[in-house]
Coordinates of C-alpha atoms in Angstrom, one line a residue:
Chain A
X389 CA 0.0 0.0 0.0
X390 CA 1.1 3.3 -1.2
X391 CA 1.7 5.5 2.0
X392 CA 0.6 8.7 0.5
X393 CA -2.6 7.1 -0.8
X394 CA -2.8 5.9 2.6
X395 CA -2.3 9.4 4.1
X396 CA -4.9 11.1 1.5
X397 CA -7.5 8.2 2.4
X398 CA -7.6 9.3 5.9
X399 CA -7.6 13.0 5.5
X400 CA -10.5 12.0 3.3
X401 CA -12.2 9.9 5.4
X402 CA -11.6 13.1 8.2
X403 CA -13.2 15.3 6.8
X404 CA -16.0 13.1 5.3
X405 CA -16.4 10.5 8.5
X406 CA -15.4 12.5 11.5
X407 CA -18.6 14.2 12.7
X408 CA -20.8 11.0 11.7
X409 CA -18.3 8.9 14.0
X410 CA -18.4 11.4 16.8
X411 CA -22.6 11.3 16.1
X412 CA -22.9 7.7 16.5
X413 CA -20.5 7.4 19.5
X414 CA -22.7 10.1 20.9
X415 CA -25.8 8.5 20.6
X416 CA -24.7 5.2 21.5
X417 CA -23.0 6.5 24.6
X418 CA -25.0 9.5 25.9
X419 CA -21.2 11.6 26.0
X420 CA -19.9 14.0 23.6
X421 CA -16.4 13.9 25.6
X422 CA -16.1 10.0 25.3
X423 CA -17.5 10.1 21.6
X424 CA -14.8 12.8 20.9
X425 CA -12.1 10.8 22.4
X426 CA -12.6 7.3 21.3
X427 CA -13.2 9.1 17.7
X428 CA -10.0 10.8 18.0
X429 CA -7.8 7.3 19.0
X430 CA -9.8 5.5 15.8
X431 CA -8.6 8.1 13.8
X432 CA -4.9 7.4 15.3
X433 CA -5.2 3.9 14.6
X434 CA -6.2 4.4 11.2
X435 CA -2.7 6.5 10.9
X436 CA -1.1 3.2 12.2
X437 CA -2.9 0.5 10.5
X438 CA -4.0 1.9 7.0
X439 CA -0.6 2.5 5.6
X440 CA 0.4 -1.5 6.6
X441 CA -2.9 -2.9 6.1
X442 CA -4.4 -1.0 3.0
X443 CA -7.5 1.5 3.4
X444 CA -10.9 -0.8 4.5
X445 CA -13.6 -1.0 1.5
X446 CA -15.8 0.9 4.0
X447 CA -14.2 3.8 5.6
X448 CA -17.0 4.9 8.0
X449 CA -17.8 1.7 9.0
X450 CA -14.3 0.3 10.1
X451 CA -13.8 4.0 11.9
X452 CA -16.8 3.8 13.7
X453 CA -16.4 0.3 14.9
X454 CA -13.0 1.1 15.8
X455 CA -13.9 3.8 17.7
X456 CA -16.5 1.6 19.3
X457 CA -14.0 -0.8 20.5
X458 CA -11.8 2.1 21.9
X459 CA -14.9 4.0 23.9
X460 CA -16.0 0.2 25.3
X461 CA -12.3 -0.2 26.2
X462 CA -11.7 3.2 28.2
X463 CA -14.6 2.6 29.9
X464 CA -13.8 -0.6 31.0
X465 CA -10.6 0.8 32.2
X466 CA -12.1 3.4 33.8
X467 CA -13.8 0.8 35.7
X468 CA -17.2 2.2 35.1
X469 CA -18.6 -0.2 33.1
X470 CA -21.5 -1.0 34.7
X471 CA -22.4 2.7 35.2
X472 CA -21.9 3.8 31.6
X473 CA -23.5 0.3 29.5
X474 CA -26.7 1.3 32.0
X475 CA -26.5 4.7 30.8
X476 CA -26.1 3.7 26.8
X477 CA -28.7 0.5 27.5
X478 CA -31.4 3.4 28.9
X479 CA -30.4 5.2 26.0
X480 CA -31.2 2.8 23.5
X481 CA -34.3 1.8 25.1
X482 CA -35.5 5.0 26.1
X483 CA -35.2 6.6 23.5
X484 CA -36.6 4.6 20.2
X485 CA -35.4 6.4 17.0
X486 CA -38.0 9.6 16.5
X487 CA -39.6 10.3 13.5
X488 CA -37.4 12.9 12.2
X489 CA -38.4 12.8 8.4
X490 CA -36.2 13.9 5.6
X491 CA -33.5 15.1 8.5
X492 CA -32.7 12.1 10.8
X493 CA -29.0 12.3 10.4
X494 CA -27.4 11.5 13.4
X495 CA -24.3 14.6 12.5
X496 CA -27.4 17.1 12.7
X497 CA -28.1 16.1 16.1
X498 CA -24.6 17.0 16.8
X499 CA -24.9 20.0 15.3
X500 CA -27.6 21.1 16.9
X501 CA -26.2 20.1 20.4
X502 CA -23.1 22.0 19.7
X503 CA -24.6 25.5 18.7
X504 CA -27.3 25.1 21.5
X505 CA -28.6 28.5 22.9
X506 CA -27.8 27.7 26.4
X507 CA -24.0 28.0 25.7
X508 CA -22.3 31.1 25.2
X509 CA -21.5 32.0 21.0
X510 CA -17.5 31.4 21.2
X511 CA -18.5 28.5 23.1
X512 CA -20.7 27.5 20.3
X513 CA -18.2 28.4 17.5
X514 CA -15.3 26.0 19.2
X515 CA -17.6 23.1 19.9
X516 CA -18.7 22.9 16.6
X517 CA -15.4 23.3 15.4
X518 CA -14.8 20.6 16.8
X519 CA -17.3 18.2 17.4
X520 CA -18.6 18.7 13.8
X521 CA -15.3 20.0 12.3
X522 CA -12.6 17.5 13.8
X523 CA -10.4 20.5 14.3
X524 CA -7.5 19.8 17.6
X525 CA -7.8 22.1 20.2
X526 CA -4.4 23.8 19.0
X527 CA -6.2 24.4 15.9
X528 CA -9.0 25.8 17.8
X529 CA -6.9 27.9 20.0
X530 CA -4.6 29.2 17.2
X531 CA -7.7 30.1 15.2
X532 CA -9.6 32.4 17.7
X533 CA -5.9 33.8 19.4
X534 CA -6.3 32.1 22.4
X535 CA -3.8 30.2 24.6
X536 CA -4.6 26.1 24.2
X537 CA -4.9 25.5 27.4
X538 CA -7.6 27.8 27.6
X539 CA -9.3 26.7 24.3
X540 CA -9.5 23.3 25.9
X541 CA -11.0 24.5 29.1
X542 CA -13.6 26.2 27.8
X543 CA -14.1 23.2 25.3
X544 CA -14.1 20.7 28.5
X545 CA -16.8 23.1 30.3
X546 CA -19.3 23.4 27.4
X547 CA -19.3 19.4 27.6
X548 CA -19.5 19.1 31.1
X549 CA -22.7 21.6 30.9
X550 CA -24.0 20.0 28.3
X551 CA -24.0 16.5 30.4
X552 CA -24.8 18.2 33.7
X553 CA -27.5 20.1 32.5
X554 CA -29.0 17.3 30.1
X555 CA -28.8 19.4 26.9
X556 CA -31.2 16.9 24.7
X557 CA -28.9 15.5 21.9
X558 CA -31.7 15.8 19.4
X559 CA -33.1 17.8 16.4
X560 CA -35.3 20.2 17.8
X561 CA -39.2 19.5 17.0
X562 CA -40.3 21.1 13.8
X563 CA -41.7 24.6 16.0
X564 CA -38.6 25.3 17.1
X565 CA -36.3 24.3 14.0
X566 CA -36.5 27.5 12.2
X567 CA -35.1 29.8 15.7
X568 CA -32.6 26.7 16.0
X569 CA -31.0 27.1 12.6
X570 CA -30.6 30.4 12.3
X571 CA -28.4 30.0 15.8
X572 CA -26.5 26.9 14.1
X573 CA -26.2 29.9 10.9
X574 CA -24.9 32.1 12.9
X575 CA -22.5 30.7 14.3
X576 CA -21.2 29.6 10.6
X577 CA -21.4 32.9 9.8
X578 CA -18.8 34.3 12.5
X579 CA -16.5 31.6 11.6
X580 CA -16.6 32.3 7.7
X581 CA -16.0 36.4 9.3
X582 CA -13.5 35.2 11.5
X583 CA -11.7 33.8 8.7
X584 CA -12.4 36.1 5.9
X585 CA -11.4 39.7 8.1
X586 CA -9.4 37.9 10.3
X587 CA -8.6 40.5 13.4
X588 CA -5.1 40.9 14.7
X589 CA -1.8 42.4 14.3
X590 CA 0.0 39.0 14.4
X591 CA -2.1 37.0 12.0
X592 CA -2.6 36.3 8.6
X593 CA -5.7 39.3 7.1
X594 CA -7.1 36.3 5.4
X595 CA -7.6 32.6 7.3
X596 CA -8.4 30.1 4.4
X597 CA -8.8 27.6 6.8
X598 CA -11.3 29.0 8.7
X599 CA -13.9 30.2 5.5
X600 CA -12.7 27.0 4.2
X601 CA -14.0 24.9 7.5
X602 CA -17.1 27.4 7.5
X603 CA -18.1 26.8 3.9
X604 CA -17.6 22.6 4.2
X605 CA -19.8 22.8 7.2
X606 CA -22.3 24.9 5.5
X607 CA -22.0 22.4 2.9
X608 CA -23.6 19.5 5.2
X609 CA -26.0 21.8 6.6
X610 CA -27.2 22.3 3.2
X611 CA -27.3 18.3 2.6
X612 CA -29.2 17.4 5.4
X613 CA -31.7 20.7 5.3
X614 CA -31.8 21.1 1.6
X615 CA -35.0 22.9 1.6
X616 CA -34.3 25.7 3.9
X617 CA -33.6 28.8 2.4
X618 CA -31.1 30.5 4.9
X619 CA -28.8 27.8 4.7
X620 CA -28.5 28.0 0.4
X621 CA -28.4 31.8 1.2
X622 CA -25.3 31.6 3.5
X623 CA -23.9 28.9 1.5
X624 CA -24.2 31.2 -1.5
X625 CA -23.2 34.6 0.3
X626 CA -20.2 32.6 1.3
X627 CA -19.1 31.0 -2.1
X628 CA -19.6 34.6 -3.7
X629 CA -17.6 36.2 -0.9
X630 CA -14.8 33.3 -0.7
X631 CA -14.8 33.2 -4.6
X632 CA -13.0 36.9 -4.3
X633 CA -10.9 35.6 -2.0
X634 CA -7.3 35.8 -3.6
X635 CA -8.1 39.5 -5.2
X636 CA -9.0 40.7 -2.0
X637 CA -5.0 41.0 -1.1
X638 CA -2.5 42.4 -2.7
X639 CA 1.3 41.0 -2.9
X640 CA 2.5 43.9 -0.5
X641 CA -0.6 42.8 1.7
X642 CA -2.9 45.3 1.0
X643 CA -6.4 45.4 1.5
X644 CA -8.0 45.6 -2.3
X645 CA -11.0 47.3 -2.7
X646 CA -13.9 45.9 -4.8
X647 CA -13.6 48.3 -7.4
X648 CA -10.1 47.9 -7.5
X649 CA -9.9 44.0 -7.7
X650 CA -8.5 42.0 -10.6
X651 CA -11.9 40.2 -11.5
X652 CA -10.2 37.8 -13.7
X653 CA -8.5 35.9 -10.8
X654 CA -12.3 35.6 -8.9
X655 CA -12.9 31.4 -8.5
X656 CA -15.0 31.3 -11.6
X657 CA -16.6 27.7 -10.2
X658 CA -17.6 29.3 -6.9
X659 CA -19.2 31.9 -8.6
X660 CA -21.1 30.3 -10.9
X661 CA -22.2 27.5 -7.7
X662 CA -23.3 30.7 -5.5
X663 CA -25.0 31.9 -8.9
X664 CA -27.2 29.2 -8.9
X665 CA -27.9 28.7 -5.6
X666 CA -29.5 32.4 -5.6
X667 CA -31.2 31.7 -8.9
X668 CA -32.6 28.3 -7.4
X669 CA -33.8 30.7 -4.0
X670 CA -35.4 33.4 -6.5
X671 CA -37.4 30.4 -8.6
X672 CA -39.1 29.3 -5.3
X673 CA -40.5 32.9 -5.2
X674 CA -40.7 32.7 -0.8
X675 CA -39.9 35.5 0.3
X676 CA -35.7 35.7 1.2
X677 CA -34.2 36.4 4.7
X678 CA -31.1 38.1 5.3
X679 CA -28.5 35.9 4.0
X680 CA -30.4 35.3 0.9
X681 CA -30.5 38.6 0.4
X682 CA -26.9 39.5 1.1
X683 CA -25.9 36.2 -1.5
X684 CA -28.0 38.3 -3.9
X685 CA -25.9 41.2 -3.1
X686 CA -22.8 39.6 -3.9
X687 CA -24.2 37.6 -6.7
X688 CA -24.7 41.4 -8.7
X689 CA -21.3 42.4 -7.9
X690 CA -20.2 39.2 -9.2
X691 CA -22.2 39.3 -12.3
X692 CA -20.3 42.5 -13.5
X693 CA -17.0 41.5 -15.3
X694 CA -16.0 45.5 -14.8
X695 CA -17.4 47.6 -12.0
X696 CA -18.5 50.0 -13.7
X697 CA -20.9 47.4 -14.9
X698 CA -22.0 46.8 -11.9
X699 CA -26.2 47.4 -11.2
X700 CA -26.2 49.8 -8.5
X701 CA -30.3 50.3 -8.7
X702 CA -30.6 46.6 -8.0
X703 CA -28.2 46.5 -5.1
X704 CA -29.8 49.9 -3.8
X705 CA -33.2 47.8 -4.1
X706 CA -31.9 44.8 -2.4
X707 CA -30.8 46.8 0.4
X708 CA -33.5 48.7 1.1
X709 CA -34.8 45.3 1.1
X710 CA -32.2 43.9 3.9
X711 CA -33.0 47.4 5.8
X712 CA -36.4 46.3 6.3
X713 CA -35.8 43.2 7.2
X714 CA -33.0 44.2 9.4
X715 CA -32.8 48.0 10.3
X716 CA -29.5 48.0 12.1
X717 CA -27.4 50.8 12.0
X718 CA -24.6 48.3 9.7
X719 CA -26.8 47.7 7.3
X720 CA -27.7 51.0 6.6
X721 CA -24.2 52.0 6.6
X722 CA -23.8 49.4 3.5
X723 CA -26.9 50.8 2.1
X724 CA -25.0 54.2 2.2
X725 CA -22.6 52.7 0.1
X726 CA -24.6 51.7 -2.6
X727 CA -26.6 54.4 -2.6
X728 CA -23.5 56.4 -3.1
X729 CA -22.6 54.6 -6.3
X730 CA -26.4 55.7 -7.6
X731 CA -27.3 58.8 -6.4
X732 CA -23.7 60.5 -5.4
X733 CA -22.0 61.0 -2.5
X734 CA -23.7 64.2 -1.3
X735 CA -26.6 62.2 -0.9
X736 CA -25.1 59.0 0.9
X737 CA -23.1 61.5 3.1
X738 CA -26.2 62.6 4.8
X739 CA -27.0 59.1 5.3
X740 CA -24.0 58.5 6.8
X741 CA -23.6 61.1 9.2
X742 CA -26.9 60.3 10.5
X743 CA -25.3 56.9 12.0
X744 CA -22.6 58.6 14.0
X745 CA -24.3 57.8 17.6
X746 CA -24.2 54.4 16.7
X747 CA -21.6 53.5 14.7
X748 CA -18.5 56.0 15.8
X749 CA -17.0 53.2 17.8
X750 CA -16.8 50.9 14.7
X751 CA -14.4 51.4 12.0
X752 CA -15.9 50.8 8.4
X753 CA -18.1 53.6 9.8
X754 CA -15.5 56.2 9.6
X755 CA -13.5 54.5 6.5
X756 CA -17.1 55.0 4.6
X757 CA -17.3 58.5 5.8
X758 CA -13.2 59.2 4.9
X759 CA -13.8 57.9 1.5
X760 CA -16.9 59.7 0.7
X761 CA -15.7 62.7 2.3
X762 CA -12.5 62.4 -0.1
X763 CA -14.6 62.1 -3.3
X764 CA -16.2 65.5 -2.4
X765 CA -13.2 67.0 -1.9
X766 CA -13.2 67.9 1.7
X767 CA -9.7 66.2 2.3
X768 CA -9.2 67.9 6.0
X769 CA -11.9 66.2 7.3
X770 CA -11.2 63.0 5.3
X771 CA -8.3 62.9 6.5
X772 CA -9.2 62.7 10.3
X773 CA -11.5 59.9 9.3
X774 CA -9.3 57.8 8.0
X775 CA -7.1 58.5 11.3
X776 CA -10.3 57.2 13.2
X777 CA -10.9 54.4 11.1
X778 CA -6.7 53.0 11.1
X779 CA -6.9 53.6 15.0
X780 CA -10.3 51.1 15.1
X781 CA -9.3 48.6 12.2
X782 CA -7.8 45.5 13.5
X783 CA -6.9 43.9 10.1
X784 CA -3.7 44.2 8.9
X785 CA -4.6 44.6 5.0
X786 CA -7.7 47.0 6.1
X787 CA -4.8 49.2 7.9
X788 CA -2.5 49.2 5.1
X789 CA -5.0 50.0 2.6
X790 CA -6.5 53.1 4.6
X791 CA -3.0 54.3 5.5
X792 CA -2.2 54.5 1.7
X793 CA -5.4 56.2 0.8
X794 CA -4.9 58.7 4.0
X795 CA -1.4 59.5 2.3
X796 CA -2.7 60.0 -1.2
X797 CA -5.5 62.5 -0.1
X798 CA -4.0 66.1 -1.3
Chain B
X977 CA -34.1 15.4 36.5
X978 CA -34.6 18.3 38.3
X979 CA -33.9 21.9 37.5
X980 CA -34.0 25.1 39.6
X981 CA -35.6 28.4 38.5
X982 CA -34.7 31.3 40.6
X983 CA -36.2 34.4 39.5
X984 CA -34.1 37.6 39.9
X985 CA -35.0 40.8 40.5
X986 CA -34.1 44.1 41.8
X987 CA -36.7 45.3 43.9
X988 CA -38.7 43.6 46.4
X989 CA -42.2 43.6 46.9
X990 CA -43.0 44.6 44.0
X991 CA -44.9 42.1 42.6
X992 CA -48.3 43.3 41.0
X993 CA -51.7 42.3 41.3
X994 CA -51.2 41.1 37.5
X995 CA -48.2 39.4 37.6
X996 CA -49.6 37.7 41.0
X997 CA -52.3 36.5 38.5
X998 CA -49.9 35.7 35.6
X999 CA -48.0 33.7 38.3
X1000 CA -51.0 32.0 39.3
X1001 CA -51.6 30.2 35.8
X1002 CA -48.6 29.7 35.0
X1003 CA -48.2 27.4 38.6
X1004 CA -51.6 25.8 37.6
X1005 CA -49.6 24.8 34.4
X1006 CA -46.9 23.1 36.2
X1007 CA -48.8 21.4 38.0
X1008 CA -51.1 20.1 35.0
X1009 CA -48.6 19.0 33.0
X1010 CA -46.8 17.5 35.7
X1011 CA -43.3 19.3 36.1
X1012 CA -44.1 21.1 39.5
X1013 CA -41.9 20.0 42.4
X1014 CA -42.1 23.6 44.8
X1015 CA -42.5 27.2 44.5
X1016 CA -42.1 30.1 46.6
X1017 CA -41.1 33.5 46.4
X1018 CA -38.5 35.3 49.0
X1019 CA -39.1 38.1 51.4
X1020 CA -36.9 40.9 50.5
X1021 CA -32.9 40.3 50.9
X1022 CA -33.1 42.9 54.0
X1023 CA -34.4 40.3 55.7
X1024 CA -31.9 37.4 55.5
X1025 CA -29.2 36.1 58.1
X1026 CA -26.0 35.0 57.1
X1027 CA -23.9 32.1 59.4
X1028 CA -21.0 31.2 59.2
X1029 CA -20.3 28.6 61.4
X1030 CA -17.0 27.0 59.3
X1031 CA -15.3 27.1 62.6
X1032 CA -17.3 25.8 65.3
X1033 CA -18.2 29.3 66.5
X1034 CA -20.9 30.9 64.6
X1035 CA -21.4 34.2 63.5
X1036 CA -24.2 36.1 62.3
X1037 CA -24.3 38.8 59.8
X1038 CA -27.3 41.2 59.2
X1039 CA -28.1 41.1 55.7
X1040 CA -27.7 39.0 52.0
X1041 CA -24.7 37.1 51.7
X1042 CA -23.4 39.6 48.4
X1043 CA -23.6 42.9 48.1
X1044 CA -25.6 43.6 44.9
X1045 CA -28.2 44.7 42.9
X1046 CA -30.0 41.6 41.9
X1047 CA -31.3 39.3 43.9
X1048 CA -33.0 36.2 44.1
X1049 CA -36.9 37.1 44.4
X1050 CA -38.2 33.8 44.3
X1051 CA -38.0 30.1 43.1
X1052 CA -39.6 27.0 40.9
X1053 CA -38.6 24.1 41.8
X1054 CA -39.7 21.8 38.5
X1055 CA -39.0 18.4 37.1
X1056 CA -38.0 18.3 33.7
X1057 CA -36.6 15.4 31.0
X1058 CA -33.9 17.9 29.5
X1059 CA -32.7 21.1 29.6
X1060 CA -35.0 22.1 26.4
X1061 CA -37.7 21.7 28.5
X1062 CA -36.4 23.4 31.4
X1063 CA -35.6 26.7 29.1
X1064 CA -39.0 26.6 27.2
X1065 CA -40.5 26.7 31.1
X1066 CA -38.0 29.2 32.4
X1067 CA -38.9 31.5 29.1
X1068 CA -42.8 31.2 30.1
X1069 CA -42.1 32.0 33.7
X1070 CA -39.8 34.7 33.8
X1071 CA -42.6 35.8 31.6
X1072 CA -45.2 35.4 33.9
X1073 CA -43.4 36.6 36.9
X1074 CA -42.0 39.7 34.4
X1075 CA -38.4 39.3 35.9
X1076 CA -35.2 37.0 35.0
X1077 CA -35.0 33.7 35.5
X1078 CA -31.7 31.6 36.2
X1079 CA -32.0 27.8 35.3
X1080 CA -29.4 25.5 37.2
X1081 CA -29.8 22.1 37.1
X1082 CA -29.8 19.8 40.4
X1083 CA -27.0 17.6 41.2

């Protein structure tokens, strides 16, 4: 047996298998933190055996058995076995399958668990990292700047809460689904962010493996709730928004602006995926929520090969769409921005300036207001808004690009 | 299992004749559906007594055992299958009672 083949076979079968192992250990055993470690030493054995032995015909199936084995095994060391098989047996008895329709995968229950409201949102983020994800701690830690130690603390608690305070490992009943997802979205959501404006004077502007991790869990959202709007929506936004990825920064680091981006290097096949994901959301003619409406956004912007092409009515409209949906003060401020393109800067000015109670502690606030301020010419005050907005930006290619446009104003 | 509900508030006393009503159903719902254990709500934290007796000798202190500005006004006592159901009643009580509720399950 080839070793690399070997090697590829069980990154493979990680990224496919992981979260389904970790599932069915769950379910069998009633404990995320013995699922996660019996997964994790199958997935070790696999390292040892797979090279020697050749990869099994069935992947899954020898990794969850494995990892059966090894959670049977520490618990027998562990000398609780009588405690624990109770627990699984009551398990298994207690709770026949339920009828959970088109959605009765066990890796949604985990889901689900993980991004449960009762735990805090960076709680949320890491479990499903990696629960779901089958990211290490280190890799958890290193993403979110945070000592390891600490990472797997916080990682330990959520599971002990979760057990302690009997957090149902089930998909919520159909009345509570649609709150439910748009928790498990949102939490997505700040992981793609996290990733795509990564915060941090030590770290990379851009973390591929973070939108990367966000858009493949999106992906199995999308498989087991194909029907739900939000979740092709956020899929889309983030195949549009990753697809613009590698034009976003420039070789010296930079920040790019959108207008300023080579289009040419955009990842034609993610456009053309996030393209027809918001074509098949506008054929089902039900009304869109916010992430459907932001992948729209995004999918005008990426339907203009130049940017003067671009359809500035359509993304005014689909704003003041978002803005009723959602009136926060950031949305507006985007809605400034379009509106700027369509009806001037004098007019999205005003607009802008109206947000300054709410938004002067946020930086894209004062970089919208130093840019249009610069386009009409008043480069004294443009210039102390781009001051504001380098003191507040905490991504290294956002500073570099507002530094250079500060130095360029006259 | 069994789950703890302590509601918290700020003031004492000042409980409505509505809320009093509100509370009211919402304990004939417990019971109903089976998930009441105990209820009761608390006389206002200028009444309380702290003891120490940790070493053998005790000692009394005039007031609540923190100094702050919420307080426990009250509790539920309820028996629940999961924490789903715990937070769905919690959401309908704090609800009832108009104040927060803290959920904490029993060892």
């Amino acid at each position: 047996m080839n070793e690399t083949a070997a090697q590829e076979a069980i990154t493979q079968a990680h990224h496919e298998e992981w979260a389904r192992v970790v599932a069915a250990l769950t379910r069998r055993f009633g404990d995320l933190g013995i699922a996660e470690e019996a997964a994790a030493e199958a997935f070790a054995t696999a390292v040892e055996r797979w090279p020697a032995d050749g990869v099994p015909p069935n992947p899954g199936a020898w990794l969850t058995t494995t990892a059966n084995h090894k959670a049977i095994d520490r618990l027998r060391r562990e000398n609780k076995r009588d405690d624990k098989h109770k627990e699984a047996q009551m398990l298994s008895e207690d709770d026949p399958p339920e009828p959970l329709g088109a959605i009765e995968d066990e890796r949604l229950r985990l889901i689900f668990t993980c991004c449960h409201p009762a735990l805090a949102m960076e709680t949320r983020m890491a479990l499903t990292l990696r629960m779901v994800g089958g990211l290490t701690v280190p890799e958890i830690a290193r993403a979110f700047l945070v000592q390891e130690t600490a990472m797997g603390q916080r990682i330990t608690r959520a599971k002990a809460k979760i057990k302690a305070t009997r957090i149902p490992y089930r998909v919520p009943a159909a009345e509570d689904l649609p709150g439910r997802v748009t928790g498990v979205l949102a939490v997505l959501f700040l992981v793609f962010n996290e990733g795509y404006l990564a915060t941090g004077a030590d770290t990379d502007p851009v973390r591929h493996e973070l939108t990367a991790e966000a858009i493949r869990l999106t992906r199995l959202i999308r498989a087991l709730l194909p029907t739900d709007g939000e979740v092709a929506g956020l899929l889309a936004l983030m195949l549009l928004t990753e697809a613009r990825r590698t034009a976003r920064v420039s070789a010296t680091g930079e920040l790019v602006s959108l207008e300023e981006q080579d289009r040419g290097s955009w990842d034609t096949a993610l456009v053309v995926e996030g393209h027809r994901l918001v074509r098949e959301r506008l054929a089902t003619r039900i009304a869109p929520g916010r992430y459907q409406i932001l992948a729209a956004i995004n999918a005008v912007h990426t339907s203009a090969r130049d940017v003067r092409n671009t359809d500035w009515s359509q993304i005014v409209a689909l704003y003041n769409q978002l803005a009723r949906l959602d009136p926060s003060p950031i949305v507006a401020l985007n809605q400034a921005i379009a509106v700027a393109e369509l009806d001037g800067p004098e007019v999205a000015i005003a607009a802008v300036d109206r947000l300054e109670d709410k938004l002067a502690g946020y930086h894209a606030y004062h970089a919208t207001r130093a840019d249009l301020l610069r386009r009409l010419g008043r480069s004294q005050e443009s210039r102390a808004a781009y001051d504001k907005a380098i003191a507040l930006a905490g991504n290294t290619a956002e500073t570099a690009y507002l530094t250079r446009r500060r130095d360029q104003l006259g | 299992m069994q789950y703890l509900l302590s509601v918290i508030h700020d003031k004492t006393n000042s409980g409505t004749p509505e809320e009093q009503d509100a509370i009211d159903v919402f304990n004939d719902k417990l019971v109903a559906e089976g998930y009441w254990v105990f209820a009761g709500g608390l006389d206002s934290p200028t009444t309380a007594t702290v003891i120490d007796n940790r070493d053998g000798e005790a000692v009394f202190t005039d007031g609540p055992f923190v100094e702050t500005k919420e307080l426990m006004a009250g509790v539920w006592i309820i028996e629940a299958p999961d924490l789903d159901v715990a937070l769905k009643l919690a959401t309908e009580g704090s609800k009832a009672c108009n104040r927060k509720v803290e959920v904490r399950p029993f060892l």
